[in-house]
Amino acid sequence: MNPVIEHPLAKNPVVKTRSGAVRGSVADGVHVFKGIPYAAPPVGANRLRPPQPVVSWQGVRDALAFGPKPPQPSYPPEVSAVLPELASPGEDCLNLNIWSPDLGSTGHGHPVMVWLPGSAFQYGTAATTYYDGSRFARDGIVCVTINYRVGPEGFLYLGEGDGAGNANRALLDQIAALQWVQENIAAFGGDPDNVTVFGESGGAMSIGILLSMPRAKGLFRRAICQSGAAHPVISAATARRVGNVLAEKLGVAPTREAIAAVPLEREVEAQIALSLDLFTRPDPERWGPEVAISQTPWQPVLDGDVIPARPIDRITAGDSADIDILLGTNSDEWRLFLVLGDIIDQVTDEALAGAVAAYGLPVEATVSGYRAAHPGASAGDLLAALQSDWWCRVPALRLADAHAEHNRAATYMYDFAWPSPQFNGRLGACHVLEIPFVFDTLGYGTETLLGTDPPQRLADTMHAAWVAFATTGDPGSQWPKYELPRRATMRFDATPAIVDDPLSAERALWESVR
């Protein structure tokens, strides 16, 4: 039975999902459906619990506008300045959006790409102009973007005996969305046997963890990690400490029932207060060492259940060895936060040394190594490079090495090096800069970050590589696989080129540390 109720070329096509029919729209030949629920609203009895099935509906549900985003604080000013949002928080936040070249496709359908937006595990929405999937649909891909819970709603953990269940509700939301794709995407023209997950920052880190999770097995065939890998997990003990602090801020008992009874707006206010407390008093005894160092209170939790062991260790042992992976980072990731936060010129040599020590590196040798790699750089420049490596580049290297070692599925590595001309060129190739090139959305509200004349040719190249990888597992463009010891890496710049082992010096500095 054809799930398309109206003709695919109709102005407002209607498609049957397992939960009910949805009405979308057509623009420039692309079929668009927005705000489709993949799980029940995580409120009331469902609050702080794993995602629950969608309640079926009668009639036809409009899918013409983005659904609400999960409850969360506003973006920090340095992020909101460059990443416009198109949705507000709301209860029915576990929703997704679809762009498809055609509906009810015969045969095997089109390749599917599912986007997990970045979030720092505290923010994030699928509703931003950067993530418009129409160019993927134009090129034969069914593109899906999802929302998932963040902050305490996604990661609060209070211990096994509090009735809260597991800590990793955000990851279970992502799994629920991928299960929805398996069950429904054929009705939108997609092939459920050819799904690629891709994401950036917290979304990429989530994918790094999904690669190691038993519950995610069989839900995707390929993975793309942009500026994130498989390292960000905290111990259950650390997660309990953070949960206890949140309960203190709320003035309630540290139990699921007590916190779930607090209005979401009040919880968000307490979350903001907690983050400020962490920033001003990063005491490892209060917060746990992982949170004190990262300054990120809400992270995936090593609970022994959803995340049974450290993800990078499971991947090293062979988990996901049969999944094709494309991953990489931007050359100057953390300059986004230090430049736009007006911090980079305030960093002293003493602060740089303190950061090096906090990361567990030998101070003198590390500072000397970074100065040699960045001649003439200020202490702030070196801190940006150090934090870029700690957060993104070294974890990506570890994931690439671990996956390539098994040599069962393909591994591809990239370095995005095109520098933004904005802010007097001080951003460099910073965090999130590659996203409009991947989605081919230059000019979709990207001028603040990219300027008025970013290189469309680079967007053509990157976007085509992502499409090719999702379609066949090979990004083409004479891009060799990442194999040891060569470590061939595609450097995306005004003129893309292959470089071998571009982070050899940094890799040596961080050996046995991260």
Coordinates of C-alpha atoms in Angstrom, one line a residue:
M1 CA 0.0 0.0 0.0
N2 CA 1.4 3.4 -1.0
P3 CA 1.8 5.5 2.2
V4 CA 1.4 8.7 0.2
I5 CA -2.2 9.6 0.4
E6 CA -2.1 12.6 -2.0
H7 CA -0.1 12.7 -5.2
P8 CA 3.6 13.4 -4.4
L9 CA 3.5 16.5 -6.6
A10 CA 0.5 18.0 -4.7
K11 CA 1.1 21.3 -2.9
N12 CA 0.6 19.6 0.5
P13 CA 1.4 15.9 0.3
V14 CA 0.2 13.7 3.1
V15 CA 2.1 10.6 4.3
K16 CA 1.0 7.9 6.7
T17 CA 3.4 7.1 9.6
R18 CA 2.8 4.3 12.1
S19 CA 1.4 6.9 14.5
G20 CA -0.8 8.8 12.0
A21 CA -0.9 10.9 8.9
V22 CA 1.2 14.0 8.5
R23 CA 0.8 16.9 6.0
G24 CA 4.0 18.5 4.6
S25 CA 4.8 21.0 1.9
V26 CA 6.8 21.1 -1.4
A27 CA 9.3 23.8 -2.2
D28 CA 11.5 23.7 -5.3
G29 CA 10.7 20.0 -5.8
V30 CA 11.7 19.1 -2.2
H31 CA 9.1 17.5 0.1
V32 CA 9.4 19.0 3.6
F33 CA 7.9 17.7 6.8
K34 CA 8.6 19.5 10.1
G35 CA 7.9 18.9 13.7
I36 CA 6.9 15.2 13.5
P37 CA 6.9 13.6 17.0
Y38 CA 9.1 10.5 17.3
A39 CA 8.3 10.1 21.1
A40 CA 5.7 11.3 23.5
P41 CA 6.2 14.7 25.2
P42 CA 8.7 14.1 28.1
V43 CA 6.5 15.9 30.7
G44 CA 4.2 14.8 33.4
A45 CA 4.5 11.1 34.1
N46 CA 7.2 10.9 31.4
R47 CA 9.5 13.6 32.8
L48 CA 13.0 12.5 33.6
R49 CA 12.2 9.0 32.2
P50 CA 13.4 7.3 29.0
P51 CA 11.4 8.3 25.8
Q52 CA 7.9 6.8 25.6
P53 CA 6.0 5.8 22.4
V54 CA 4.1 8.5 20.5
V55 CA 0.3 8.4 21.1
S56 CA -1.3 7.8 17.8
W57 CA -3.6 10.5 16.4
Q58 CA -6.7 10.5 14.1
G59 CA -7.0 12.6 11.0
V60 CA -4.1 14.4 9.4
R61 CA -1.5 16.3 11.5
D62 CA 0.2 19.4 10.0
A63 CA 4.0 19.1 9.7
L64 CA 4.5 22.6 8.2
A65 CA 6.5 24.3 11.0
F66 CA 9.4 23.4 13.3
G67 CA 8.4 21.8 16.5
P68 CA 9.5 23.1 19.9
K69 CA 13.0 22.6 21.1
P70 CA 13.8 21.0 24.4
P71 CA 13.9 23.2 27.6
Q72 CA 17.2 24.9 27.9
P73 CA 18.9 28.2 28.8
S74 CA 19.5 30.7 26.0
Y75 CA 22.8 30.2 24.1
P76 CA 25.8 32.1 25.4
P77 CA 26.1 35.5 23.6
E78 CA 29.1 34.3 21.6
V79 CA 27.1 31.4 20.2
S80 CA 23.8 33.1 19.6
A81 CA 25.6 35.8 17.6
V82 CA 26.5 33.3 14.9
L83 CA 23.9 30.5 15.2
P84 CA 20.3 31.7 14.6
E85 CA 17.5 29.6 16.0
L86 CA 13.9 29.2 14.7
A87 CA 12.1 27.6 17.6
S88 CA 11.3 28.1 21.2
P89 CA 11.3 25.5 24.1
G90 CA 8.1 23.5 24.5
E91 CA 6.6 20.3 25.9
D92 CA 6.4 18.3 22.6
C93 CA 10.1 18.7 21.9
L94 CA 11.0 15.2 20.8
N95 CA 10.4 15.8 17.2
L96 CA 12.2 15.6 13.8
N97 CA 12.2 17.2 10.4
I98 CA 12.5 15.6 7.0
W99 CA 13.5 16.8 3.5
S100 CA 13.0 14.3 0.7
P101 CA 13.5 14.3 -3.0
D102 CA 10.3 12.2 -3.5
L103 CA 7.9 10.2 -1.6
G104 CA 6.9 6.5 -1.6
S105 CA 9.9 5.7 -3.8
T106 CA 9.9 2.3 -5.4
G107 CA 12.9 -0.1 -5.0
H108 CA 15.3 0.5 -2.2
G109 CA 14.7 4.2 -1.7
H110 CA 17.2 7.0 -1.2
P111 CA 20.1 7.1 1.2
V112 CA 19.1 8.6 4.6
M113 CA 21.2 11.1 6.6
V114 CA 20.1 11.8 10.2
W115 CA 21.6 14.9 11.8
L116 CA 22.2 15.2 15.5
P117 CA 22.7 18.9 16.2
G118 CA 25.4 20.2 18.5
S119 CA 24.5 21.1 22.0
A120 CA 27.4 21.1 24.5
F121 CA 24.9 18.7 26.0
Q122 CA 23.1 21.8 27.4
Y123 CA 21.7 23.6 24.4
G124 CA 20.7 22.9 20.9
T125 CA 17.9 22.6 18.3
A126 CA 17.3 21.1 14.9
A127 CA 15.5 24.4 13.9
T128 CA 18.2 26.6 12.5
T129 CA 18.9 27.9 9.0
Y130 CA 22.3 26.2 9.0
Y131 CA 20.6 22.8 9.1
D132 CA 18.2 23.2 6.2
G133 CA 18.2 19.8 4.5
S134 CA 16.9 20.9 1.1
R135 CA 20.3 20.7 -0.6
F136 CA 20.7 17.2 0.5
A137 CA 17.3 16.3 -0.8
R138 CA 18.2 18.1 -4.1
D139 CA 21.1 15.7 -4.4
G140 CA 19.1 12.5 -3.7
I141 CA 19.3 12.2 0.1
V142 CA 16.4 12.0 2.5
C143 CA 17.7 14.3 5.3
V144 CA 16.4 14.1 8.8
T145 CA 17.2 16.5 11.7
I146 CA 16.2 15.7 15.2
N147 CA 15.8 17.3 18.7
Y148 CA 16.8 15.5 21.8
R149 CA 16.7 16.4 25.5
V150 CA 19.7 18.3 26.9
G151 CA 20.9 19.5 30.3
P152 CA 19.4 17.7 33.4
E153 CA 16.4 16.6 31.4
G154 CA 18.8 14.6 29.2
F155 CA 21.5 13.6 31.7
L156 CA 20.5 14.0 35.3
Y157 CA 21.6 11.0 37.4
L158 CA 20.8 10.5 41.0
G159 CA 21.9 7.0 41.7
E160 CA 20.4 3.6 41.0
G161 CA 18.0 3.5 43.9
D162 CA 16.1 6.7 43.3
G163 CA 13.7 5.4 40.7
A164 CA 15.1 7.7 38.0
G165 CA 16.2 4.9 35.7
N166 CA 19.3 5.5 33.7
A167 CA 21.0 8.8 33.2
N168 CA 21.4 8.9 29.5
R169 CA 17.9 9.9 28.3
A170 CA 19.4 12.2 25.6
L171 CA 21.1 9.2 24.0
L172 CA 17.9 7.1 24.4
D173 CA 16.0 9.9 22.6
Q174 CA 18.5 9.7 19.8
I175 CA 18.0 5.9 19.6
A176 CA 14.2 6.4 19.6
A177 CA 14.5 8.8 16.7
L178 CA 16.7 6.3 14.8
Q179 CA 14.1 3.6 15.5
W180 CA 11.4 5.9 14.2
V181 CA 13.5 6.3 11.0
Q182 CA 13.8 2.5 10.7
E183 CA 10.0 2.1 10.9
N184 CA 8.8 5.1 8.9
I185 CA 11.4 6.5 6.6
A186 CA 10.5 4.3 3.6
A187 CA 7.2 6.2 3.4
F188 CA 9.2 9.4 2.9
G189 CA 11.3 7.8 0.1
G190 CA 14.2 6.7 2.2
D191 CA 16.1 3.4 2.5
P192 CA 16.1 2.2 6.2
D193 CA 19.0 -0.1 5.3
N194 CA 21.2 2.8 4.2
V195 CA 21.2 5.3 7.1
T196 CA 24.1 7.6 8.0
V197 CA 24.1 9.5 11.3
F198 CA 26.0 12.7 11.2
G199 CA 26.4 15.5 13.8
E200 CA 28.7 18.2 15.1
S201 CA 30.1 19.0 18.5
G202 CA 27.8 17.4 21.1
G203 CA 26.0 15.7 18.3
A204 CA 29.2 14.2 17.0
M205 CA 30.2 13.2 20.6
S206 CA 26.8 11.5 20.9
I207 CA 27.6 9.6 17.7
G208 CA 30.9 8.6 19.1
I209 CA 29.1 7.1 22.0
L210 CA 26.3 5.5 19.9
L211 CA 29.1 3.6 18.0
S212 CA 29.8 1.8 21.2
M213 CA 26.3 1.3 22.6
P214 CA 24.7 -2.2 22.3
R215 CA 21.2 -0.5 22.0
A216 CA 22.3 1.3 18.9
K217 CA 23.3 -1.8 17.0
G218 CA 21.7 -2.1 13.5
L219 CA 20.2 1.4 13.5
F220 CA 22.7 3.0 11.1
R221 CA 25.2 1.9 8.5
R222 CA 27.6 4.8 8.5
A223 CA 28.6 7.7 10.8
I224 CA 30.1 11.2 10.3
C225 CA 31.5 13.0 13.4
Q226 CA 32.3 16.7 13.0
S227 CA 34.3 18.2 15.8
G228 CA 33.5 15.5 18.3
A229 CA 34.4 11.9 19.0
A230 CA 34.0 9.2 21.7
H231 CA 35.6 10.7 24.9
P232 CA 32.9 12.7 26.8
V233 CA 31.6 10.5 29.5
I234 CA 31.7 11.0 33.3
S235 CA 31.5 8.5 36.1
A236 CA 28.3 7.7 37.9
A237 CA 29.9 9.2 41.1
T238 CA 30.6 12.5 39.3
A239 CA 27.1 12.6 37.8
R240 CA 25.5 12.1 41.3
R241 CA 27.5 15.0 42.6
V242 CA 26.2 17.2 39.9
G243 CA 22.7 16.0 40.5
N244 CA 23.0 16.7 44.2
V245 CA 24.1 20.3 43.5
L246 CA 21.1 20.8 41.2
A247 CA 18.8 19.5 44.0
E248 CA 20.5 22.0 46.4
K249 CA 19.8 24.9 43.9
L250 CA 16.2 23.8 43.7
G251 CA 15.8 23.3 47.4
V252 CA 14.3 19.8 47.0
A253 CA 15.4 16.3 47.8
P254 CA 17.8 14.6 45.3
T255 CA 15.2 12.3 43.9
R256 CA 13.5 12.0 40.5
E257 CA 10.1 12.5 41.9
A258 CA 11.1 15.8 43.7
I259 CA 13.0 17.3 40.8
A260 CA 10.3 16.2 38.2
A261 CA 7.7 18.1 40.3
V262 CA 9.7 21.3 39.8
P263 CA 8.4 23.5 36.9
L264 CA 10.7 23.4 33.9
E265 CA 11.3 27.1 34.0
R266 CA 12.6 26.9 37.5
E267 CA 14.8 24.0 36.6
V268 CA 16.4 26.0 33.8
E269 CA 17.1 28.9 36.2
A270 CA 18.8 26.4 38.6
Q271 CA 20.8 25.0 35.7
I272 CA 22.1 28.5 34.9
A273 CA 23.0 29.1 38.6
L274 CA 24.7 25.7 38.7
S275 CA 26.8 26.5 35.6
L276 CA 27.9 29.9 37.2
D277 CA 28.8 28.1 40.4
L278 CA 30.9 25.6 38.5
F279 CA 32.7 28.4 36.6
T280 CA 33.5 30.4 39.7
R281 CA 34.2 27.4 42.0
P282 CA 35.5 24.4 39.9
D283 CA 36.4 22.3 43.0
P284 CA 36.9 18.7 42.0
E285 CA 35.7 17.5 45.4
R286 CA 32.4 19.3 44.8
W287 CA 31.9 18.5 41.2
G288 CA 34.1 15.5 40.4
P289 CA 37.3 15.8 38.4
E290 CA 35.9 15.3 34.9
V291 CA 33.3 18.1 35.4
A292 CA 35.8 20.4 37.1
I293 CA 38.1 20.2 34.2
S294 CA 35.6 20.3 31.4
Q295 CA 33.3 22.9 32.9
T296 CA 30.5 20.9 31.4
P297 CA 28.1 19.6 34.1
W298 CA 25.7 17.6 31.9
Q299 CA 27.4 14.8 30.0
P300 CA 26.8 11.2 29.1
V301 CA 27.2 9.0 32.2
L302 CA 29.1 5.7 32.5
D303 CA 26.2 4.0 34.1
G304 CA 27.2 0.4 33.2
D305 CA 23.9 -0.1 31.4
V306 CA 23.2 2.2 28.5
I307 CA 26.9 3.0 28.4
P308 CA 28.5 -0.2 29.7
A309 CA 32.1 0.9 29.4
R310 CA 34.2 3.8 28.1
P311 CA 33.1 4.3 24.5
I312 CA 36.6 4.7 23.1
D313 CA 37.7 1.5 24.9
R314 CA 34.8 -0.5 23.3
I315 CA 35.6 0.9 19.9
T316 CA 39.3 0.0 20.3
A317 CA 38.1 -3.5 21.2
G318 CA 36.1 -3.7 17.9
D319 CA 32.7 -2.2 18.5
S320 CA 31.5 -0.5 15.3
A321 CA 34.3 -2.0 13.3
D322 CA 31.8 -2.8 10.6
I323 CA 30.5 0.8 10.4
D324 CA 32.0 3.2 7.9
I325 CA 33.2 6.4 9.6
L326 CA 34.1 9.8 8.3
L327 CA 35.4 12.2 11.0
G328 CA 37.4 15.3 11.4
T329 CA 37.8 18.7 13.1
N330 CA 38.4 22.3 12.4
S331 CA 41.9 23.7 12.7
D332 CA 41.0 26.4 15.2
E333 CA 38.0 25.0 17.1
W334 CA 38.1 26.9 20.4
R335 CA 38.9 30.3 18.9
L336 CA 35.1 30.7 18.5
F337 CA 34.6 30.9 22.3
L338 CA 37.8 32.8 23.2
V339 CA 37.5 35.4 20.5
L340 CA 33.8 36.1 20.7
G341 CA 33.9 35.8 24.5
D342 CA 36.5 38.5 24.5
I343 CA 38.9 36.3 26.5
I344 CA 41.7 35.5 24.1
D345 CA 43.7 38.7 24.8
Q346 CA 43.3 38.4 28.6
V347 CA 45.0 35.0 28.9
T348 CA 48.3 35.1 30.7
D349 CA 51.3 32.7 30.6
E350 CA 50.3 31.6 34.1
A351 CA 46.7 30.8 33.0
L352 CA 48.1 28.9 30.1
A353 CA 50.4 26.9 32.3
G354 CA 47.5 26.2 34.7
A355 CA 45.4 24.8 31.8
V356 CA 48.2 22.6 30.7
A357 CA 48.6 21.2 34.2
A358 CA 44.8 20.7 34.6
Y359 CA 44.8 18.5 31.4
G360 CA 47.5 16.3 32.9
L361 CA 50.3 17.4 30.5
P362 CA 53.9 18.3 31.5
V363 CA 53.8 22.1 31.6
E364 CA 57.3 23.0 30.3
A365 CA 57.5 20.5 27.5
T366 CA 53.9 21.1 26.4
V367 CA 54.1 24.9 26.3
S368 CA 57.4 24.6 24.4
G369 CA 55.9 22.2 21.9
Y370 CA 52.9 24.4 21.3
R371 CA 55.1 27.5 20.9
A372 CA 57.2 25.6 18.3
A373 CA 54.1 24.6 16.4
H374 CA 52.6 28.2 16.6
P375 CA 55.5 30.6 16.2
G376 CA 54.7 34.1 17.5
A377 CA 51.4 33.0 19.1
S378 CA 50.2 34.8 22.2
A379 CA 49.3 32.9 25.4
G380 CA 45.6 33.2 24.3
D381 CA 46.4 31.8 20.9
L382 CA 48.1 28.8 22.5
L383 CA 45.3 28.3 24.9
A384 CA 42.9 28.1 22.0
A385 CA 45.1 25.5 20.3
L386 CA 45.4 23.5 23.5
Q387 CA 41.6 23.5 24.1
S388 CA 40.9 22.7 20.5
D389 CA 43.1 19.6 20.8
W390 CA 41.7 18.6 24.2
W391 CA 38.0 18.9 23.2
C392 CA 38.1 17.9 19.6
R393 CA 41.3 17.1 17.7
V394 CA 43.0 14.5 19.9
P395 CA 39.7 12.6 20.6
A396 CA 39.1 12.5 16.9
L397 CA 42.6 11.1 16.3
R398 CA 42.0 8.4 19.0
L399 CA 38.7 7.4 17.4
A400 CA 40.2 7.3 13.9
D401 CA 43.2 5.3 15.0
A402 CA 41.0 2.8 17.0
H403 CA 38.6 2.3 14.1
A404 CA 41.2 2.1 11.4
E405 CA 43.2 -0.5 13.4
H406 CA 40.5 -3.1 12.7
N407 CA 40.5 -2.5 8.9
R408 CA 37.0 -4.0 8.5
A409 CA 35.1 -0.8 7.4
A410 CA 36.4 2.4 5.9
T411 CA 37.8 5.3 8.0
Y412 CA 38.2 8.8 6.5
M413 CA 39.7 11.8 8.2
Y414 CA 39.4 15.5 7.4
D415 CA 40.8 18.9 8.7
F416 CA 38.7 21.9 7.9
A417 CA 41.1 24.8 7.6
W418 CA 39.3 27.6 5.7
P419 CA 39.6 30.7 8.0
S420 CA 36.6 33.1 8.5
P421 CA 37.4 36.7 7.5
Q422 CA 35.0 37.9 10.2
F423 CA 36.2 39.6 13.5
N424 CA 39.4 40.7 11.7
G425 CA 40.2 37.2 10.8
R426 CA 40.7 36.2 14.4
L427 CA 38.3 33.3 14.4
G428 CA 40.4 31.2 12.0
A429 CA 38.7 27.9 11.1
C430 CA 36.7 27.8 14.3
H431 CA 34.0 25.6 15.8
V432 CA 30.7 25.3 13.7
L433 CA 32.3 27.0 10.7
E434 CA 32.2 23.9 8.5
I435 CA 28.4 23.3 9.0
P436 CA 27.1 25.6 6.2
F437 CA 29.6 24.1 3.9
V438 CA 28.4 20.6 4.7
F439 CA 24.7 21.5 4.3
D440 CA 25.5 23.8 1.3
T441 CA 23.6 26.6 3.1
L442 CA 26.0 29.5 2.5
G443 CA 24.0 32.7 2.8
Y444 CA 21.2 31.1 4.9
G445 CA 21.8 33.5 7.7
T446 CA 25.5 32.7 7.9
E447 CA 27.0 36.1 7.1
T448 CA 27.9 36.9 10.7
L449 CA 30.2 33.9 10.9
L450 CA 31.3 33.5 7.2
G451 CA 31.2 37.0 5.8
T452 CA 29.4 37.9 2.5
D453 CA 31.6 36.0 0.1
P454 CA 32.5 32.5 1.4
P455 CA 33.8 30.1 -1.2
Q456 CA 30.9 28.3 -2.8
R457 CA 33.3 25.9 -4.5
L458 CA 34.4 24.6 -1.1
A459 CA 30.8 24.1 -0.1
D460 CA 30.3 22.2 -3.4
T461 CA 33.2 20.0 -2.6
M462 CA 32.4 19.2 1.0
H463 CA 28.7 18.7 0.4
A464 CA 29.3 16.3 -2.5
A465 CA 31.8 14.3 -0.3
W466 CA 29.1 13.9 2.4
V467 CA 26.5 12.9 -0.1
A468 CA 28.9 10.4 -1.7
F469 CA 29.9 8.9 1.6
A470 CA 26.3 8.5 2.7
T471 CA 25.4 6.9 -0.6
T472 CA 28.3 4.4 -1.1
G473 CA 30.7 4.7 1.9
D474 CA 33.3 6.4 -0.2
P475 CA 33.5 10.3 -0.3
G476 CA 35.3 10.2 -3.6
S477 CA 37.4 13.1 -4.8
Q478 CA 40.5 11.0 -4.6
W479 CA 40.2 10.9 -0.8
P480 CA 42.3 8.0 0.5
K481 CA 41.2 6.0 3.5
Y482 CA 42.8 6.8 6.9
E483 CA 45.2 4.0 7.6
L484 CA 48.1 3.6 9.9
P485 CA 50.8 4.7 9.9
R486 CA 50.2 7.2 7.0
R487 CA 47.0 8.8 8.5
A488 CA 46.0 10.5 5.2
T489 CA 43.7 13.5 5.9
M490 CA 41.7 15.6 3.6
R491 CA 42.4 19.3 4.3
F492 CA 39.4 21.4 3.3
D493 CA 40.6 24.9 2.4
A494 CA 40.2 27.2 -0.6
T495 CA 42.1 24.5 -2.4
P496 CA 41.5 21.1 -0.8
A497 CA 44.5 18.8 -0.6
I498 CA 45.5 15.5 1.1
V499 CA 48.1 15.8 3.9
D500 CA 49.6 12.9 5.8
D501 CA 49.6 12.8 9.6
P502 CA 49.1 16.6 10.1
L503 CA 48.8 16.4 13.8
S504 CA 51.9 14.2 14.5
A505 CA 53.4 16.7 16.9
E506 CA 50.2 17.2 18.9
R507 CA 49.6 13.4 18.9
A508 CA 53.0 12.9 20.5
L509 CA 52.4 15.5 23.1
W510 CA 49.1 14.0 24.2
E511 CA 50.3 10.4 24.1
S512 CA 48.9 8.4 27.0
V513 CA 47.0 11.5 28.3
R514 CA 43.8 11.7 26.2

